[in-house]
Short mmCIF file of C-alpha atoms in Angstrom, two decimals:
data_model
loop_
_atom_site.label_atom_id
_atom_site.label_comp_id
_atom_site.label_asym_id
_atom_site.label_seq_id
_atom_site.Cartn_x
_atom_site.Cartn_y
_atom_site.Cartn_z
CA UNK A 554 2.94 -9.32 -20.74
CA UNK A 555 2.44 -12.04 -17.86
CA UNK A 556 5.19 -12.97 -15.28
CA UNK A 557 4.02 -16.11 -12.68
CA UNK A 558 6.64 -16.86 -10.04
CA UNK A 559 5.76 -20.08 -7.63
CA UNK A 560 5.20 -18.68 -3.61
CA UNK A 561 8.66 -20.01 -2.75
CA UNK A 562 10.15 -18.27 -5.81
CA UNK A 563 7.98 -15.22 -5.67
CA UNK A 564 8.08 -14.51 -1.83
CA UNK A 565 5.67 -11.82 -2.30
CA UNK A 566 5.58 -9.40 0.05
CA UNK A 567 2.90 -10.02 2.62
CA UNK A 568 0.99 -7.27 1.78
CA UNK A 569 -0.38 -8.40 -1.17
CA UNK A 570 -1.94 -11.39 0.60
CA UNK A 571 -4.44 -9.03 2.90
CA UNK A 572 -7.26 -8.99 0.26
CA UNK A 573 -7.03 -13.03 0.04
CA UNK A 574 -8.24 -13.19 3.50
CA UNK A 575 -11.84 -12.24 2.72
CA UNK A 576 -14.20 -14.95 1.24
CA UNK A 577 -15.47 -13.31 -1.49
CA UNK A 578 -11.97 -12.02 -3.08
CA UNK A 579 -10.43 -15.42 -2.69
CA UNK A 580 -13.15 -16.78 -4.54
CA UNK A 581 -12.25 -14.78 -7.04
CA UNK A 582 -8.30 -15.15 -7.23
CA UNK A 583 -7.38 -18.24 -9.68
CA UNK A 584 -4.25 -20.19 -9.27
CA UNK A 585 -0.92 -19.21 -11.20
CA UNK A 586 -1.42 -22.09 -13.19
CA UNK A 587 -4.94 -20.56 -14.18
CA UNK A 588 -3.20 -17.20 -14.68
CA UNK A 589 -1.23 -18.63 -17.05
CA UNK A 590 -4.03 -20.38 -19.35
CA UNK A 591 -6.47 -16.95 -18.88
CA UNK A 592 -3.28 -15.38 -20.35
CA UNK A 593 -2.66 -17.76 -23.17
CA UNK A 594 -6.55 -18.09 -24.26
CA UNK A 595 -6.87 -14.06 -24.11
CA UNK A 596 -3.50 -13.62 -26.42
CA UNK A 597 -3.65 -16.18 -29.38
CA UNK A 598 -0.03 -14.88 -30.24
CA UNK A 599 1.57 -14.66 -26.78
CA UNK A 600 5.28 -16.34 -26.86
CA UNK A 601 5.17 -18.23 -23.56
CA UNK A 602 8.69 -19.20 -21.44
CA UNK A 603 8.61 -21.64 -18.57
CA UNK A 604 11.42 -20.84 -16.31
CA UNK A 605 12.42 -23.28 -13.42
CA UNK A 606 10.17 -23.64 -10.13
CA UNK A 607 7.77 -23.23 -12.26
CA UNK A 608 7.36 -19.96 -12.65
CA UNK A 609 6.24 -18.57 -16.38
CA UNK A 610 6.94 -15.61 -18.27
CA UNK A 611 4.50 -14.28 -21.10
CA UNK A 612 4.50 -12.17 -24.02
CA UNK A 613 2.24 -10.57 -26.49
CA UNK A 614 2.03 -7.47 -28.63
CA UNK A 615 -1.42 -7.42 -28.77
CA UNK A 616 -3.28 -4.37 -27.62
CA UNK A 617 0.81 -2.86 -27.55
CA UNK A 618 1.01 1.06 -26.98
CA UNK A 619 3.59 2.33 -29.81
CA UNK A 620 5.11 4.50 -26.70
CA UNK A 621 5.57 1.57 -24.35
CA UNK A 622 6.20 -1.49 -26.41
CA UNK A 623 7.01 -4.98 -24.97
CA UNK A 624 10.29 -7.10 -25.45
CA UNK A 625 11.57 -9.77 -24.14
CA UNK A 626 15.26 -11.34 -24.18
CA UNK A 627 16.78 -14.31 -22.73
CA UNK A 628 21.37 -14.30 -21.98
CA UNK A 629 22.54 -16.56 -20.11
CA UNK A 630 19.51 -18.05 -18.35
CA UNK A 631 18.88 -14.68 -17.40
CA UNK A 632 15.04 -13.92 -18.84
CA UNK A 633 13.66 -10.29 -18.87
CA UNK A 634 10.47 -8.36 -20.32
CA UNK A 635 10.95 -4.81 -20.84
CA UNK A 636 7.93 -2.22 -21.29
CA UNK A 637 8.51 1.07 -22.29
CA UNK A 638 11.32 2.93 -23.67
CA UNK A 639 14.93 4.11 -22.08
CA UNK A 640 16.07 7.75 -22.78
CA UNK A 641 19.44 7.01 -22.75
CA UNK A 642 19.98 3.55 -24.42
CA UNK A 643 22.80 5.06 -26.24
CA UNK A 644 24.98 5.88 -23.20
CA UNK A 645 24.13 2.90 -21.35
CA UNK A 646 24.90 0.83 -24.13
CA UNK A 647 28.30 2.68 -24.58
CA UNK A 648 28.74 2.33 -20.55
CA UNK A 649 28.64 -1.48 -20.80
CA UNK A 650 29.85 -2.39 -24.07
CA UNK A 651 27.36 -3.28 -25.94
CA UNK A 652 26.37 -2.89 -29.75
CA UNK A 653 23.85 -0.89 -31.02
CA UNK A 654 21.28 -3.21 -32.09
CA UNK A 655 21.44 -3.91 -28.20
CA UNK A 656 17.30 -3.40 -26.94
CA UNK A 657 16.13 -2.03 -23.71
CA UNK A 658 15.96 -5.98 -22.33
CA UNK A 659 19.80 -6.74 -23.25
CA UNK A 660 21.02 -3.14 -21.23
CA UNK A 661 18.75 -4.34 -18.49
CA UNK A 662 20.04 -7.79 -18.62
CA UNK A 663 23.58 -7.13 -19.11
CA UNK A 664 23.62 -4.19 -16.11
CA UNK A 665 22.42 -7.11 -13.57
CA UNK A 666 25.19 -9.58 -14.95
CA UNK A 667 27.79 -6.61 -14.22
CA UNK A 668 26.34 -6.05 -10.99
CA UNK A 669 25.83 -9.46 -9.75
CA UNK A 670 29.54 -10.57 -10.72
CA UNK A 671 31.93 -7.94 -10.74
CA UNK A 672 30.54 -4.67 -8.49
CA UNK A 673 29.15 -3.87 -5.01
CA UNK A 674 26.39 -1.65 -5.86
CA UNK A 675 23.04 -1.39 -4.43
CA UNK A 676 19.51 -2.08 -7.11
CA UNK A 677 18.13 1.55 -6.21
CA UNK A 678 21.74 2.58 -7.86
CA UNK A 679 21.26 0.70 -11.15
CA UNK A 680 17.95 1.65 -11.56
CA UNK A 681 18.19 5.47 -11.06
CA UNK A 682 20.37 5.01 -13.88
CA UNK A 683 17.82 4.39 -16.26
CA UNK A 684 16.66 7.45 -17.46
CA UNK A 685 12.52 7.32 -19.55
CA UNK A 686 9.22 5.39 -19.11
CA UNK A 687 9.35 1.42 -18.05
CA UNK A 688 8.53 -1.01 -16.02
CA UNK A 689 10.57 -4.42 -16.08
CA UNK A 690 10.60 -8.11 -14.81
CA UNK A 691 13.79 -9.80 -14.71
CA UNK A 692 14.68 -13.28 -13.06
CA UNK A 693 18.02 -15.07 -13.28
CA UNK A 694 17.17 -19.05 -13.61
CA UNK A 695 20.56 -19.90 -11.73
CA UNK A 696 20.23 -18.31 -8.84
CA UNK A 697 16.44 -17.81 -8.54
CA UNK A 698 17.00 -14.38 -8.47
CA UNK A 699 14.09 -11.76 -9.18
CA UNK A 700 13.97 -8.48 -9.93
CA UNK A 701 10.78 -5.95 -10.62
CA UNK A 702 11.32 -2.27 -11.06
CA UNK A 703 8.81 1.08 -12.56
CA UNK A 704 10.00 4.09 -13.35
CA UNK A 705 9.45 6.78 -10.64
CA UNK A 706 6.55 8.65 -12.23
CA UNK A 707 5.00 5.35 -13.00
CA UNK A 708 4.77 6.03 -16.33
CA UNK A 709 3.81 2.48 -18.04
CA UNK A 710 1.39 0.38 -16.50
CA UNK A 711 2.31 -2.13 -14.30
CA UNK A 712 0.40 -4.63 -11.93
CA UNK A 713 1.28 -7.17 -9.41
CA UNK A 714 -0.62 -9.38 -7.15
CA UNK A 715 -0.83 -12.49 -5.32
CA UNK A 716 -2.81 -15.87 -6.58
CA UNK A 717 -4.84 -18.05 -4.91
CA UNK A 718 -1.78 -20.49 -4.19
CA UNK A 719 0.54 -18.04 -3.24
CA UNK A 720 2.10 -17.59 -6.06
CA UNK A 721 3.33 -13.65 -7.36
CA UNK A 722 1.65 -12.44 -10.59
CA UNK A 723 2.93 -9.38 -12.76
CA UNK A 724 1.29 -7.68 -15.67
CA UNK A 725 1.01 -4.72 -17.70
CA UNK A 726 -2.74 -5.84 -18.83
CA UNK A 727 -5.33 -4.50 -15.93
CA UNK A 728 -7.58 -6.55 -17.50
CA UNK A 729 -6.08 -9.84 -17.59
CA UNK A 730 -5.09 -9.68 -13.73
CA UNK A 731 -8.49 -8.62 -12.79
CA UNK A 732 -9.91 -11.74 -14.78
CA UNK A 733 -7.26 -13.42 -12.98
CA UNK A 734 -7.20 -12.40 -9.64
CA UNK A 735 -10.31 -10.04 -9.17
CA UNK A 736 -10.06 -7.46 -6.87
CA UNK A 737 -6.68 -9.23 -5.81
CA UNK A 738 -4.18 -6.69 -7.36
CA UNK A 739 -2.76 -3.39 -7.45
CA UNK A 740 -0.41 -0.79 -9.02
CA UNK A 741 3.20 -1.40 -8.81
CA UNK A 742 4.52 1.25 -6.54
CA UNK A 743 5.84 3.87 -9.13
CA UNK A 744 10.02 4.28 -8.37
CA UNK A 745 10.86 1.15 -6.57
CA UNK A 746 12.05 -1.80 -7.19
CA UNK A 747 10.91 -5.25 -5.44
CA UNK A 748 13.82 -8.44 -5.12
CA UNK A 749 12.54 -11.80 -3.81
CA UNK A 750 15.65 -11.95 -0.90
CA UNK A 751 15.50 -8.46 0.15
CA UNK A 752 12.13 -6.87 -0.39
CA UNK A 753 10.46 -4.15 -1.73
CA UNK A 754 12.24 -0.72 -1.62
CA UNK A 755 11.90 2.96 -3.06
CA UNK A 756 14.93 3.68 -5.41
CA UNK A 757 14.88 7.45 -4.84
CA UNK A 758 14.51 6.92 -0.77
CA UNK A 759 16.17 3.37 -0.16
CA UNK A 760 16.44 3.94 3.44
CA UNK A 761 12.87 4.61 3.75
CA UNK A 762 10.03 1.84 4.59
CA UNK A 763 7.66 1.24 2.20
CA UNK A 764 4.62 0.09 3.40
CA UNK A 765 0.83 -1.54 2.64
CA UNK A 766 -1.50 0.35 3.19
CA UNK A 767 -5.29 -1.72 3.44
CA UNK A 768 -8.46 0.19 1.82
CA UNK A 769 -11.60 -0.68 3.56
CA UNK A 770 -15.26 -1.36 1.97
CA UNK A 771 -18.40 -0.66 3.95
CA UNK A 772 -18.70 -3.48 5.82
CA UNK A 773 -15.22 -3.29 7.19
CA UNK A 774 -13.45 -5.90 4.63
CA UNK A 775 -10.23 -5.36 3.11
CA UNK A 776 -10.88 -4.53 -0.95
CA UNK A 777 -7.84 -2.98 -1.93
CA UNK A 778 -3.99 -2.33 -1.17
CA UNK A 779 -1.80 0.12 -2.15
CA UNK A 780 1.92 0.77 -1.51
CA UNK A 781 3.89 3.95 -0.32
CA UNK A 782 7.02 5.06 1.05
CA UNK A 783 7.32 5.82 4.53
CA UNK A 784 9.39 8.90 4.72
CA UNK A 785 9.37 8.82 8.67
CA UNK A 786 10.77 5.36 9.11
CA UNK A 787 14.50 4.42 8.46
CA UNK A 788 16.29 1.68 7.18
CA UNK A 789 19.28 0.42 7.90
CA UNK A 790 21.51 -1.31 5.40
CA UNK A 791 23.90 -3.93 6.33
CA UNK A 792 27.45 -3.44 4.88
CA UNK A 793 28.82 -6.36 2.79
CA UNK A 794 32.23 -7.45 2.10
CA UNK A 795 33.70 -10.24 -0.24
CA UNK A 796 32.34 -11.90 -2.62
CA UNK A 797 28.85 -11.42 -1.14
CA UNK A 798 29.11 -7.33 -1.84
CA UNK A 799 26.85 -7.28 -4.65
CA UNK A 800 23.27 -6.24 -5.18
CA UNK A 801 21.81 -8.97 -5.63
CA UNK A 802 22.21 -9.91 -1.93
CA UNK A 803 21.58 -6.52 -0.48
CA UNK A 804 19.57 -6.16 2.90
CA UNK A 805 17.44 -3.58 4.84
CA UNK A 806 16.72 -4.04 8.08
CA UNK A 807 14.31 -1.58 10.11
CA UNK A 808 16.79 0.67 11.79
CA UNK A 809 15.75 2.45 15.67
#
C-alpha cells in the first residue's frame, strides 16, 4: 500500500526532514508525484485513489502476507487502508452498530465518524481499543483530516518518510520507499498514532514526548532517524469544551 499527502496536507513532523539536509540523500528522495508512478509501475494491479490537495492513496495485493492483508474502504469521503487483522472485530462491530460483513477499514472508519461528531475522546483512546496486529492510514477529504496509527508491538510493517517536495509518504513495502526516497525513511514508531493538527503521540503514554532521534554515519552526516517516547518529558493537554471537544482537534503542548 502507498499513501502521498501534499506538505501542507501532510505536515510531517520535522523530524523526518533531517536526512533531506545532506546532499547525497536528497539526491536520492523523488517527489510524491514520483512516489506515486514508482508505485504504480512496481504494482501492475494497484487500485489507485486521488484524494483532494493532491494527496494519493494506493493499493495492491501483490507480495500480500495472508496474516496482514491490505483493504481499503471509502464512507463518506472518509478513505482508509487497513493492514493487518483486529482481534476483536466482533465486539467492535457490535459496539458501533455495524453488520457483520463490516471489514477492519469500515470499524476503523466508522469509530473516527463517532468520534469526530458525537464524543470528546482523545485518538490514544480509540486506538487502545483495537485489540491485534495493524497499522492504518486514514484521511477524511472534508476536513483534511489525517490519521496514522501501528499497533504497539509493531507488528505489521509500516514506513513513513518525507519526499523531496515536502510531501509525507506511507507504506507497508520497504522496498518501494527505499526506491522512492532512499535512505529517506524509517519505521513507524510501533504504538502511536501521528494526526496532521496535533502531532505525533504514543497511545499507551500520551502525555509523554516523543521524539527524533538522528543516527550519524562516519563522516558526521545524518543517515537515519528513528522515533521514541520520551518517558521523562510531559505533556500537557489542553481541555476542550463545545463543539470543538472531539479528537480530532486534540492538542499537546510541552508542559514545565
Amino acid at each position: 500500500m502507498l499513501a502521498v499527502f501534499e506538505k501542507s496536507v501532510g505536515n510531517p513532523p520535522e523530524g523526518l526532514s533531517l536526512p533531506l539536509k545532506g546532499r547525497r540523500q536528497l539526491s536520492e528522495s523523488k517527489s510524491g508525484e514520483e512516489v506515486v508512478d514508482i508505485f504504480q509501475s512496481w504494482r501492475a494491479d494497484a487500485t489507485l485513489y486521488t484524494v483532494p490537495n493532491g494527496s494519493s492513496m494506493a493499493l495492491s495485493h501483490e507480495d500480500e502476507c495472508p496474516l496482514h492483508p491490505r483493504s481499503i474502504v471509502v464512507v463518506d469521503d472518509v478513505f482508509c487502508i487497513f493492514v493487518g487483522m483486529l482481534e476483536n472485530t466482533c465486539e467492535l462491530r457490535r459496539h458501533y452498530g455495524l453488520s457483520r460483513q463490516a471489514t477492519e477499514s469500515m470499524v476503523v472508519v466508522e469509530a473516527y465518524k463517532v468520534l469526530r461528531d458525537r464524543a470528546p475522546y482523545p485518538p490514544d483512546q480509540v486506538v487502545r481499543g483495537l485489540e491485534g496486529k495493524f497499522a492504518f492510514v486514514l484521511f477524511d477529504a472534508k476536513s483534511s483530516t489525517l490519521f496514522l496509527a501501528r499497533d504497539r508491538d509493531g507488528s505489521v510493517p509500516f514506513h513513513w518518510a518525507m519526499a523531496s517536495d515536502g510531501s509525507l509518504i506511507c507504506s507497508d513495502d520497504p522496498k518501494i520507499i527505499a526506491e522512492a526516497c532512499g535512505k529517506c525513511y524509517t519505521p513507524f514508531p510501533q504504538g502511536c498514532i501521528f494526526m496532521n493538527r496535533s502531532g505525533l503521540i504514543s497511545f499507551d503514554h500520551p502525555l509523554n514526548k516523543v521524539r527524533a532521534i538522528a543516527r550519524e554515519d562516519d563522516e558526521g552526516n545524518i543517515c537515519a532517524v528513528i522515533f521514541q517516547v520520551d518517558l521523562y518529558t510531559r505533556l500537557r493537554s489542553i481541555p476542550r469544551t463545545g463543539s470543538a471537544a472531539n479528537w480530532g482537534g486534540t492538542t499537546a503542548v510541552e508542559g514545565e
